[in-house]
Coordinates of C-alpha atoms in Angstrom, one line a residue:
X1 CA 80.7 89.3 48.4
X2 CA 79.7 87.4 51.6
X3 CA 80.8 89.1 54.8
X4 CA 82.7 86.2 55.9
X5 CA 85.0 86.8 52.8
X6 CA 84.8 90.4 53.7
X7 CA 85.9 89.6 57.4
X8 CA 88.5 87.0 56.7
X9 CA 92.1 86.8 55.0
X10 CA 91.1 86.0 51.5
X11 CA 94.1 83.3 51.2
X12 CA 92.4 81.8 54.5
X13 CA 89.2 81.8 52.2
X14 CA 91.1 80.2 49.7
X15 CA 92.4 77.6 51.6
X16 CA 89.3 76.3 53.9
X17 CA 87.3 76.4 50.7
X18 CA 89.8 74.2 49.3
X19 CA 89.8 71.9 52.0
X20 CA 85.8 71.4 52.0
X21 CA 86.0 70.7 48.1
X22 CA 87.9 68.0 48.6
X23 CA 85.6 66.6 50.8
X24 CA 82.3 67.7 49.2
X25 CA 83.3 68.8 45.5
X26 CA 79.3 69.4 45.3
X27 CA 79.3 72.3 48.1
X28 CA 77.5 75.2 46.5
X29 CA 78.9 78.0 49.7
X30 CA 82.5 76.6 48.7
X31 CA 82.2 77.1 45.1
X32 CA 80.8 80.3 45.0
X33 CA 83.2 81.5 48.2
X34 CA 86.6 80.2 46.1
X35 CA 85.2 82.2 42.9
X36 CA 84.6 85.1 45.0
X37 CA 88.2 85.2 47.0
X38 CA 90.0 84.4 43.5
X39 CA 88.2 87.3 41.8
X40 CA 89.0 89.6 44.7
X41 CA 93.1 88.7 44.1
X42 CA 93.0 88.9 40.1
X43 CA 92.8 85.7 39.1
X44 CA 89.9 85.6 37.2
X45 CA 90.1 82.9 35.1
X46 CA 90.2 80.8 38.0
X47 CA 86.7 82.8 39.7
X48 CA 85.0 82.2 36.6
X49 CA 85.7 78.7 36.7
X50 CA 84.6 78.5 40.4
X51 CA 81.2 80.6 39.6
X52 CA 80.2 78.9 36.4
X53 CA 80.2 75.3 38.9
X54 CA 78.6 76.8 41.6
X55 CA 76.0 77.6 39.3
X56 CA 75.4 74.5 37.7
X57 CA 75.1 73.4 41.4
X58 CA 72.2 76.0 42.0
X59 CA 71.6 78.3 39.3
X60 CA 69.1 80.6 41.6
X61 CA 71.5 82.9 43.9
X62 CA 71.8 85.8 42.5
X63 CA 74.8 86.8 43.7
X64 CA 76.8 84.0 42.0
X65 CA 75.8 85.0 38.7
X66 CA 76.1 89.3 39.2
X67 CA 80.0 88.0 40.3
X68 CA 80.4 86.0 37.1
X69 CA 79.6 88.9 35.0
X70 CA 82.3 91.0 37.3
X71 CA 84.6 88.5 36.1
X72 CA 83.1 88.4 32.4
X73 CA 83.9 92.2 32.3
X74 CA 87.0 92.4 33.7
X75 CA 88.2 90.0 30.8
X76 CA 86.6 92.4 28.4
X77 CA 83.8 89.6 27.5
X78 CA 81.1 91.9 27.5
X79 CA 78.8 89.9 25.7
X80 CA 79.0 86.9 28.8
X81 CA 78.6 90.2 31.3
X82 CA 75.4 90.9 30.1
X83 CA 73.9 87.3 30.1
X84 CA 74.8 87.1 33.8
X85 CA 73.7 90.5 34.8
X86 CA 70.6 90.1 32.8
X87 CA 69.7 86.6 34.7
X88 CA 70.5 88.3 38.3
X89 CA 67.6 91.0 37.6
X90 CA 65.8 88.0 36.8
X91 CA 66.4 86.3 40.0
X92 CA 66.1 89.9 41.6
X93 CA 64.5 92.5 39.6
X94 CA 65.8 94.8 42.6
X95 CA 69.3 94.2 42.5
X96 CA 70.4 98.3 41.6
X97 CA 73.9 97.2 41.0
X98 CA 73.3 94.5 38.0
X99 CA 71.1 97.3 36.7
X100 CA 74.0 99.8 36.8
X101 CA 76.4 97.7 35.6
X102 CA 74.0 96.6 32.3
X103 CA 73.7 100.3 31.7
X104 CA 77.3 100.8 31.7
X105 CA 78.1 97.9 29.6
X106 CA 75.3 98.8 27.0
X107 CA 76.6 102.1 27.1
X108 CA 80.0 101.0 25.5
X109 CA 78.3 98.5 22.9
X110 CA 76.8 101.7 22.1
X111 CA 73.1 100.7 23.1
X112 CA 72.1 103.8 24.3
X113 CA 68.3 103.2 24.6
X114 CA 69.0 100.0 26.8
X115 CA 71.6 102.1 28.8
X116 CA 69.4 104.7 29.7
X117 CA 66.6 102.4 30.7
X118 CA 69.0 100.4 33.1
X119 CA 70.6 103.1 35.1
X120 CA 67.0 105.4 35.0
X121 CA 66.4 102.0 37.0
X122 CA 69.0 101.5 39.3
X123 CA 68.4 105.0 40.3
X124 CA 64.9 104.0 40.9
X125 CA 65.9 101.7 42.9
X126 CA 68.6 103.3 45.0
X127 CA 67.1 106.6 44.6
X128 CA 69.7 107.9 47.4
X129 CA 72.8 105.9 47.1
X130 CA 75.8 108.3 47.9
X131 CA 77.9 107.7 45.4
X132 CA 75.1 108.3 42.9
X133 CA 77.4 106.8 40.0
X134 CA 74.1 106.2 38.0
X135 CA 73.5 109.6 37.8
X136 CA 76.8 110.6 36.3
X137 CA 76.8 107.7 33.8
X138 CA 73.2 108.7 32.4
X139 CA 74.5 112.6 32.5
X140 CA 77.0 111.4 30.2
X141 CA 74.9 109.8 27.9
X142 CA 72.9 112.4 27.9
X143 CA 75.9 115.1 26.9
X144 CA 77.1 112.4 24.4
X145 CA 73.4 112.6 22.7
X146 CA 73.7 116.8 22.7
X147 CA 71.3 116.9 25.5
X148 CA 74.2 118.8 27.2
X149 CA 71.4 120.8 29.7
X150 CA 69.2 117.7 30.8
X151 CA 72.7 116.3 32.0
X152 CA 73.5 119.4 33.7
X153 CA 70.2 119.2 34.7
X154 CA 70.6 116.0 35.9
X155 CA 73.7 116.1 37.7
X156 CA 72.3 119.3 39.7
X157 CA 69.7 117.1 41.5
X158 CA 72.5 114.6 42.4
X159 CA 74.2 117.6 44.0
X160 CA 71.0 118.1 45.9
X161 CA 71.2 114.8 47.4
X162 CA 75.1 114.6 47.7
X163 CA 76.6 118.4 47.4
X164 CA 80.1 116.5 49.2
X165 CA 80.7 114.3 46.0
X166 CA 83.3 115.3 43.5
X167 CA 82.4 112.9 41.1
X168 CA 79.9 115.2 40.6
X169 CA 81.7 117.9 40.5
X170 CA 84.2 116.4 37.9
X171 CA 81.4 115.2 35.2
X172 CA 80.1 118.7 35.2
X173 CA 83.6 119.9 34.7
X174 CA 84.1 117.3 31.8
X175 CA 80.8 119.0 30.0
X176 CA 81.3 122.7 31.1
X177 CA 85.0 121.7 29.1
X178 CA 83.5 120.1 26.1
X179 CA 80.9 123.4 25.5
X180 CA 83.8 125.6 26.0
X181 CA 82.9 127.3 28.9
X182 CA 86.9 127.0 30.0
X183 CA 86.0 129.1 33.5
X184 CA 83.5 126.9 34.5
X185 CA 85.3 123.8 33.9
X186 CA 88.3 125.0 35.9
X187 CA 86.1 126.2 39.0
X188 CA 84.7 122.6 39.1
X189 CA 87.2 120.6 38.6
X190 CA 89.6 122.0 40.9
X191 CA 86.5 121.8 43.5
X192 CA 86.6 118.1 42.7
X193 CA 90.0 117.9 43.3
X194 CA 89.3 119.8 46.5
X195 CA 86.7 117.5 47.7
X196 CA 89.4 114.9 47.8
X197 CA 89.1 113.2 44.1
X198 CA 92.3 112.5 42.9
X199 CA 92.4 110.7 39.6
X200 CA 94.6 111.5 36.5
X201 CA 91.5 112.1 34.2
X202 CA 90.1 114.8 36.2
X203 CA 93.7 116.6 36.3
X204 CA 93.6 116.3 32.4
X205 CA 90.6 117.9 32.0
X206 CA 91.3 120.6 34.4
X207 CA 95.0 121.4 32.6
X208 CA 93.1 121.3 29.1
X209 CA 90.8 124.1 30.2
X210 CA 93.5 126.0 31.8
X211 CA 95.4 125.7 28.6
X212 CA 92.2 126.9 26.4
X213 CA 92.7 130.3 28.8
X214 CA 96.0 130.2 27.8
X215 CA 96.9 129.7 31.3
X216 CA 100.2 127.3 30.1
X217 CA 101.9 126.7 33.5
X218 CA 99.2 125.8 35.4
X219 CA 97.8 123.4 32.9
X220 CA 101.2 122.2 32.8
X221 CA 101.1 121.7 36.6
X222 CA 97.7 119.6 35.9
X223 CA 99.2 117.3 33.3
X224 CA 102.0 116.6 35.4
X225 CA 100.0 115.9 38.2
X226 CA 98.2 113.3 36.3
X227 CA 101.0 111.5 35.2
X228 CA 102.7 111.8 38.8
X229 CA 98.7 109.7 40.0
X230 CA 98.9 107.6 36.7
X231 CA 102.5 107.0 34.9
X232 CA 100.8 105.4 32.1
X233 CA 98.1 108.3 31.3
X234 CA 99.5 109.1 27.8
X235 CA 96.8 111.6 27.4
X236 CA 98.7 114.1 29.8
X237 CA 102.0 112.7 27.7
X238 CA 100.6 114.4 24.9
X239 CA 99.2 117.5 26.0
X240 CA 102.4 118.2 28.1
X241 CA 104.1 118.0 25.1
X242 CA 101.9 120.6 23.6
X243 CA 102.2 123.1 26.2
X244 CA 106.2 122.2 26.1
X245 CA 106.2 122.9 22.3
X246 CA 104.2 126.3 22.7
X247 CA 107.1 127.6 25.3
X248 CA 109.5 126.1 22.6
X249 CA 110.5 123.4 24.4
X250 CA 110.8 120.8 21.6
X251 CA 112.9 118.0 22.7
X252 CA 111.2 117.8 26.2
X253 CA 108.4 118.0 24.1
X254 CA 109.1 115.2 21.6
X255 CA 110.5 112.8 23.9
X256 CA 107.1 113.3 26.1
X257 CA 105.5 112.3 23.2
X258 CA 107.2 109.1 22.5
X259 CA 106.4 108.3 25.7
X260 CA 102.7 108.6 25.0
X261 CA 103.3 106.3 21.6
X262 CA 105.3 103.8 23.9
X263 CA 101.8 103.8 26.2
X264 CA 99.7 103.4 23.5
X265 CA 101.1 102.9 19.9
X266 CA 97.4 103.9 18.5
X267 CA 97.6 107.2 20.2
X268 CA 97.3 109.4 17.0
X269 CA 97.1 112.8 18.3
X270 CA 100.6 112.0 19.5
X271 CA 102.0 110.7 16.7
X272 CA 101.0 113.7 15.0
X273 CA 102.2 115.9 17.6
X274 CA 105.7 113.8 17.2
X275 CA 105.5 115.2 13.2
X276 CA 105.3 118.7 14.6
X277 CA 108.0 118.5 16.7
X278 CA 110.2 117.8 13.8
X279 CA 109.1 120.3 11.6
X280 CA 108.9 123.0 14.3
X281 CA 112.5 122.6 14.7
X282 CA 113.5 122.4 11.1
X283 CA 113.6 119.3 10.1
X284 CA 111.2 118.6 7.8
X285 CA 112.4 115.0 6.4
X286 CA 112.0 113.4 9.9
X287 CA 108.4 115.7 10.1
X288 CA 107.5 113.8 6.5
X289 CA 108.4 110.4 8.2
X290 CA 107.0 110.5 10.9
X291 CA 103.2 111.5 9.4
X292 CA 103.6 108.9 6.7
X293 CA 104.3 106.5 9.6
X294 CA 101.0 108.0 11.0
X295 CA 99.3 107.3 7.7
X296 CA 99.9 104.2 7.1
X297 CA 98.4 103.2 10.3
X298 CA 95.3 105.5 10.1
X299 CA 94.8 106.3 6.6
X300 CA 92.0 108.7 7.6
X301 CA 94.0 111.2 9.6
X302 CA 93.7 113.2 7.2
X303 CA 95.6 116.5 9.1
X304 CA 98.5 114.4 9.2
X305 CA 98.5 114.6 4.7
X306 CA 98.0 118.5 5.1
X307 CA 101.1 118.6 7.0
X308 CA 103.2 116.6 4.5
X309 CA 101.8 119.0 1.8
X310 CA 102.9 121.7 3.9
X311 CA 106.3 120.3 4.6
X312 CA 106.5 119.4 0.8
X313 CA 106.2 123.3 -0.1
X314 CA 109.1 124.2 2.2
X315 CA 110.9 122.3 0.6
X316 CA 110.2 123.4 -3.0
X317 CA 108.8 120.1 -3.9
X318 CA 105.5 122.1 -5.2
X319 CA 104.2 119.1 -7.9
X320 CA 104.5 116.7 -5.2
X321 CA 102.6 119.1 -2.4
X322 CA 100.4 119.3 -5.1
X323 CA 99.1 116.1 -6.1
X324 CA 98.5 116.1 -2.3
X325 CA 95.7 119.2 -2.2
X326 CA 94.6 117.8 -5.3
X327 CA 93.6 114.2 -3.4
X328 CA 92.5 116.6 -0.6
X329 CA 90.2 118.3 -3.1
X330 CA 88.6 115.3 -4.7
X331 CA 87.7 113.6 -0.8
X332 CA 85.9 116.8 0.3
X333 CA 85.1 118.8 -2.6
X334 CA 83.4 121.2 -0.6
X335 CA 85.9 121.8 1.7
X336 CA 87.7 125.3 0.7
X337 CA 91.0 124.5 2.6
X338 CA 92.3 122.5 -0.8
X339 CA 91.3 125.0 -3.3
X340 CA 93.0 128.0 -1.3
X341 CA 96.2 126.1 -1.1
X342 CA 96.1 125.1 -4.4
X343 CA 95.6 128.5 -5.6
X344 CA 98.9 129.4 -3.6
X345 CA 100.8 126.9 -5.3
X346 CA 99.9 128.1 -8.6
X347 CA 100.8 131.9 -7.3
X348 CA 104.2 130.4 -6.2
X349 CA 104.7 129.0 -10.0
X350 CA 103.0 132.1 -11.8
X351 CA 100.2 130.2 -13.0
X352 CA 98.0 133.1 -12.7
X353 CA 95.1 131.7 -14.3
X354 CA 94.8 129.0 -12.4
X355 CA 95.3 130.4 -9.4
X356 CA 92.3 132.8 -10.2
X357 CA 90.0 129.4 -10.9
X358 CA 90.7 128.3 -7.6
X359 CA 90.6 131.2 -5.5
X360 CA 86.9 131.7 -6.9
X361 CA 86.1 127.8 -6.4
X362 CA 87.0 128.7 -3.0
X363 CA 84.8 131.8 -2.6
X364 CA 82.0 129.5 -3.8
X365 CA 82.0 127.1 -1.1
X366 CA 81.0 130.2 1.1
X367 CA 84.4 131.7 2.6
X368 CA 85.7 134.9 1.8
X369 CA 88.6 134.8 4.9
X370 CA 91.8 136.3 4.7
X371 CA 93.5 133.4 3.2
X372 CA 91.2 133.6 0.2
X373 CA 91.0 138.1 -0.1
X374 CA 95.3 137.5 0.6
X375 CA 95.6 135.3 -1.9
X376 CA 93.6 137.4 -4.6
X377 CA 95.9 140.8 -3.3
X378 CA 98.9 138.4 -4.5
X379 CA 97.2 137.6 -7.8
X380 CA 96.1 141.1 -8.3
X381 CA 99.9 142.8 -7.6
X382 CA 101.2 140.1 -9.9
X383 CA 99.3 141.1 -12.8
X384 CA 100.1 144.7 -11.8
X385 CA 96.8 145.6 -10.4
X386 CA 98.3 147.4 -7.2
X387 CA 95.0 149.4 -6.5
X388 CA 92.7 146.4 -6.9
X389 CA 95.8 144.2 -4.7
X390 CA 95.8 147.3 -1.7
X391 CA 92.1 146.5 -1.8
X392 CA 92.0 142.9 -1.5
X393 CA 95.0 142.9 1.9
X394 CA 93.0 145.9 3.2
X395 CA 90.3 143.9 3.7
X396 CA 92.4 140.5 4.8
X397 CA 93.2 143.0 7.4
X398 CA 89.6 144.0 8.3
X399 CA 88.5 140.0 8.7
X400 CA 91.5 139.0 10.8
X401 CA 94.1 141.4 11.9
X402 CA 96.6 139.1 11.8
X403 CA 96.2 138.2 8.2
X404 CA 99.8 138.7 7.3
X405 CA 101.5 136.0 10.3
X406 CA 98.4 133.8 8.9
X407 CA 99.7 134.0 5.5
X408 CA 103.4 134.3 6.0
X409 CA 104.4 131.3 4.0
X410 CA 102.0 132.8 0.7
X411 CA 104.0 136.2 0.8
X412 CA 107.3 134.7 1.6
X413 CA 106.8 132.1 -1.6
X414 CA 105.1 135.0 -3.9
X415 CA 106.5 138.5 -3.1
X416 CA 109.4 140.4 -3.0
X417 CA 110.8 143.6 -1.2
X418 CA 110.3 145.3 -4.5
X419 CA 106.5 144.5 -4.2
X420 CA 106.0 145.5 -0.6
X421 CA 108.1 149.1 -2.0
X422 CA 105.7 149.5 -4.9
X423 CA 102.7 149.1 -2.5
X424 CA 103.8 151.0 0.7
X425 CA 104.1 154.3 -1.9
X426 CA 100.5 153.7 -3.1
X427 CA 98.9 153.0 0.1
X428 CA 97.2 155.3 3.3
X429 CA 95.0 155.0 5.9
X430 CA 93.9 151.1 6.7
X431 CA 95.5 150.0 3.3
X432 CA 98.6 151.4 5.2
X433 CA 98.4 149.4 8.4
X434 CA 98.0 146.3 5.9
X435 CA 100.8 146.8 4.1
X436 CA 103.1 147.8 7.3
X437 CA 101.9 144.2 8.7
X438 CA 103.3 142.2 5.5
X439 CA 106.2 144.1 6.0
X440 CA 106.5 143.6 9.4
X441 CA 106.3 139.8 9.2
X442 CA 108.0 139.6 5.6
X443 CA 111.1 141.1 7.2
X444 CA 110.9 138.6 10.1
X445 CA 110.9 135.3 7.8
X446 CA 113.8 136.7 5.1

């Protein structure tokens, strides 16, 4: 923007422009300068109207048309953006900021090879620009494309040549949290924060690592943080609902995330979260609602259909829950999820069988976990095999010690206290521990 619009009131802008329009409707400076004061308040319908006649006064300043596409992309017309941006590298094939600004806008059109060849050169050009925002835009390209250590890489040597900038700081917390290094993305992000950055997104990503370490307050402290710099940052809605729901605090928890729904109606992790809520506190029918709510929306969410098959066995409605796996199965048939819950719906009905041909379907697509060697302990000890059945829990045990909480809802719908009895006066050693931890967690759902 000229410095004279810098300097001066931008309604006093406004207004002397105005006045020599009236006069002079053909004044290039006037054009440009009312385009440039109503983009600064907002009103860019109005700018662009301004720009596009100041242009077809003198279509040579570049400056007019890198404003334009300002105004193009605020109104989300990316397409118009581009053309302007495009003809001001044209007019200046060292204007750095058109350059940045094409490789941000081809980076959301999904253009990645343009992208990466606009910012590469608007660094070139500004090779020492402080706020080195080229840099952290091509760094996350570059993570987005799985080249997660050129953009560490990357985002080192803009460290070098800014170690005071949090951006910085932030992006490498963003990727350090997506690779799972938790630690690292805390340490950075609150050094961000530190450096004086304060913006809801970097809060968010700093309370999501801290809840990965299972550190619940503080990423509670985060999200709320967030929301206190951005009221409308559903994201934080959400995930302080989770944390909520894991201290069991399920109406704060719920109404958070109706909040986040309210923000953003296509927020589906929420919605889902909402279906949780519900069936967390016992209500299943209003859990069942909700994710067919969900589904009718996004008919691919599939983990919302899981959950209604889930909710359906609870409620006995096994046929129903059923058909579900059954659709499950067919849309990723090598998936073992849907034969292992199929096979514990045919346990819960005694079709022994058919349980068997599902357990082994499941075995074949190249898992033998505890949800699969519990399921064949049940089949075993229903046909009487309670060696062969001590064998099979045993080793559920051995591949995840918690088998029995993981299968809680198998033994509660296929055993008895008889069983456990018959099992516990067979069993020593490690088949002992196995049989002590169904017990333990068969006592605490009956």
């Amino acid at each position: 923007m000229p410095r004279d619009i810098e300097r001066l009131n931008v309604e006093d802008v406004i207004k002397r422009a105005t006045e020599v329009l009236k006069k002079n409707p053909n004044n290039f400076t006037a054009r440009h300068d009312l385009g440039a004061a109503y983009l600064t308040q907002g009103q860019v319908d109005l700018a662009i109207e301004q720009f596009k006649k100041a242009i077809e006064l003198d279509p040579k300043v570049d400056l007019t048309h890198y404003l334009l596409g300002i105004a193009y992309a605020e109104k989300n017309q990316l397409d118009e953006a581009i053309t302007e941006w495009r003809t001001t590298t044209e007019l200046n094939p060292r204007y750095a900021a058109a350059y940045f600004n094409l490789g941000k806008v081809y980076a959301i059109k999904g253009m990645v090879d343009a992208a990466i060849f606009a910012l590469k050169k608007s660094m070139e050009l500004e090779p020492h620009n402080p706020q080195l925002l080229a840099h952290i835009h091509l760094a996350q390209i570059y993570h987005a494309q799985g080249k997660t250590d050129e953009a560490i890489k990357l985002l080192k040597e803009a460290e070098s040549v800014n170690p005071n900038n949090p951006r910085i700081y932030a992006a490498l917390s963003a990727i350090h949290l997506d690779t799972g290094d938790f630690r690292e993305a805390i340490k950075l992000g609150e050094k961000a924060l530190e450096s004086g950055i304060e913006e809801a997104d970097v809060h968010c990503n700093v309370g999501m690592a801290y809840m990965a370490e299972n550190d619940i307050n503080k990423a509670m402290r985060h999200y709320r943080a967030a929301i206190g710099i951005d009221e409308r940052h559903n994201r934080s809605y959400t995930l302080l609902g989770e944390a909520l729901a894991m201290k069991g605090m399920f109406a704060e928890a719920q109404s958070l995330w109706e909040k986040a729904l309210e923000i953003n109606p296509q927020d589906w992790e929420a919605h889902y979260d909402l279906g949780m809520g519900w069936a967390q506190r016992g209500f299943l029918d209003e859990a069942i609602k909700v994710w067919q709510e969900l589904l009718e929306k996004n008919p691919g969410y599939l983990l919302a259909k899981t959950q209604i098959a889930r909710a359906l066995e609870m409620k006995g409605r096994l046929d129903e829950a059923l058909d579900i796996w059954e659709e499950m199965r067919k849309l990723g048939p090598e998936n073992p999820d849907p034969y292992i819950q199929i096979a514990n719906i045919y346990l819960h009905q005694n079709r022994l069988d058919a349980a068997y041909d599902m357990l082994m379907e499941a075995k074949r697509r190249g898992t033998a976990d505890d949800r699969t060697l519990a399921g064949l302990g049940v089949l075993e000890l229903k046909k009487g095999n309670e060696a062969s059945a001590l064998e099979y829990f045993t080793q559920a045990n051995e591949v995840n010690p918690n088998f029995a909480f993981h299968n809680a809802s198998l033994f509660k719908n296929t055993l008895d206290l008889k069983h456990i009895q018959a099992l516990e006066r067979r069993a020593s050693g490690k088949a002992a521990k196995a049989i002590a931890a169904i017990r333990a967690v068969f006592e605490k759902i009956n």
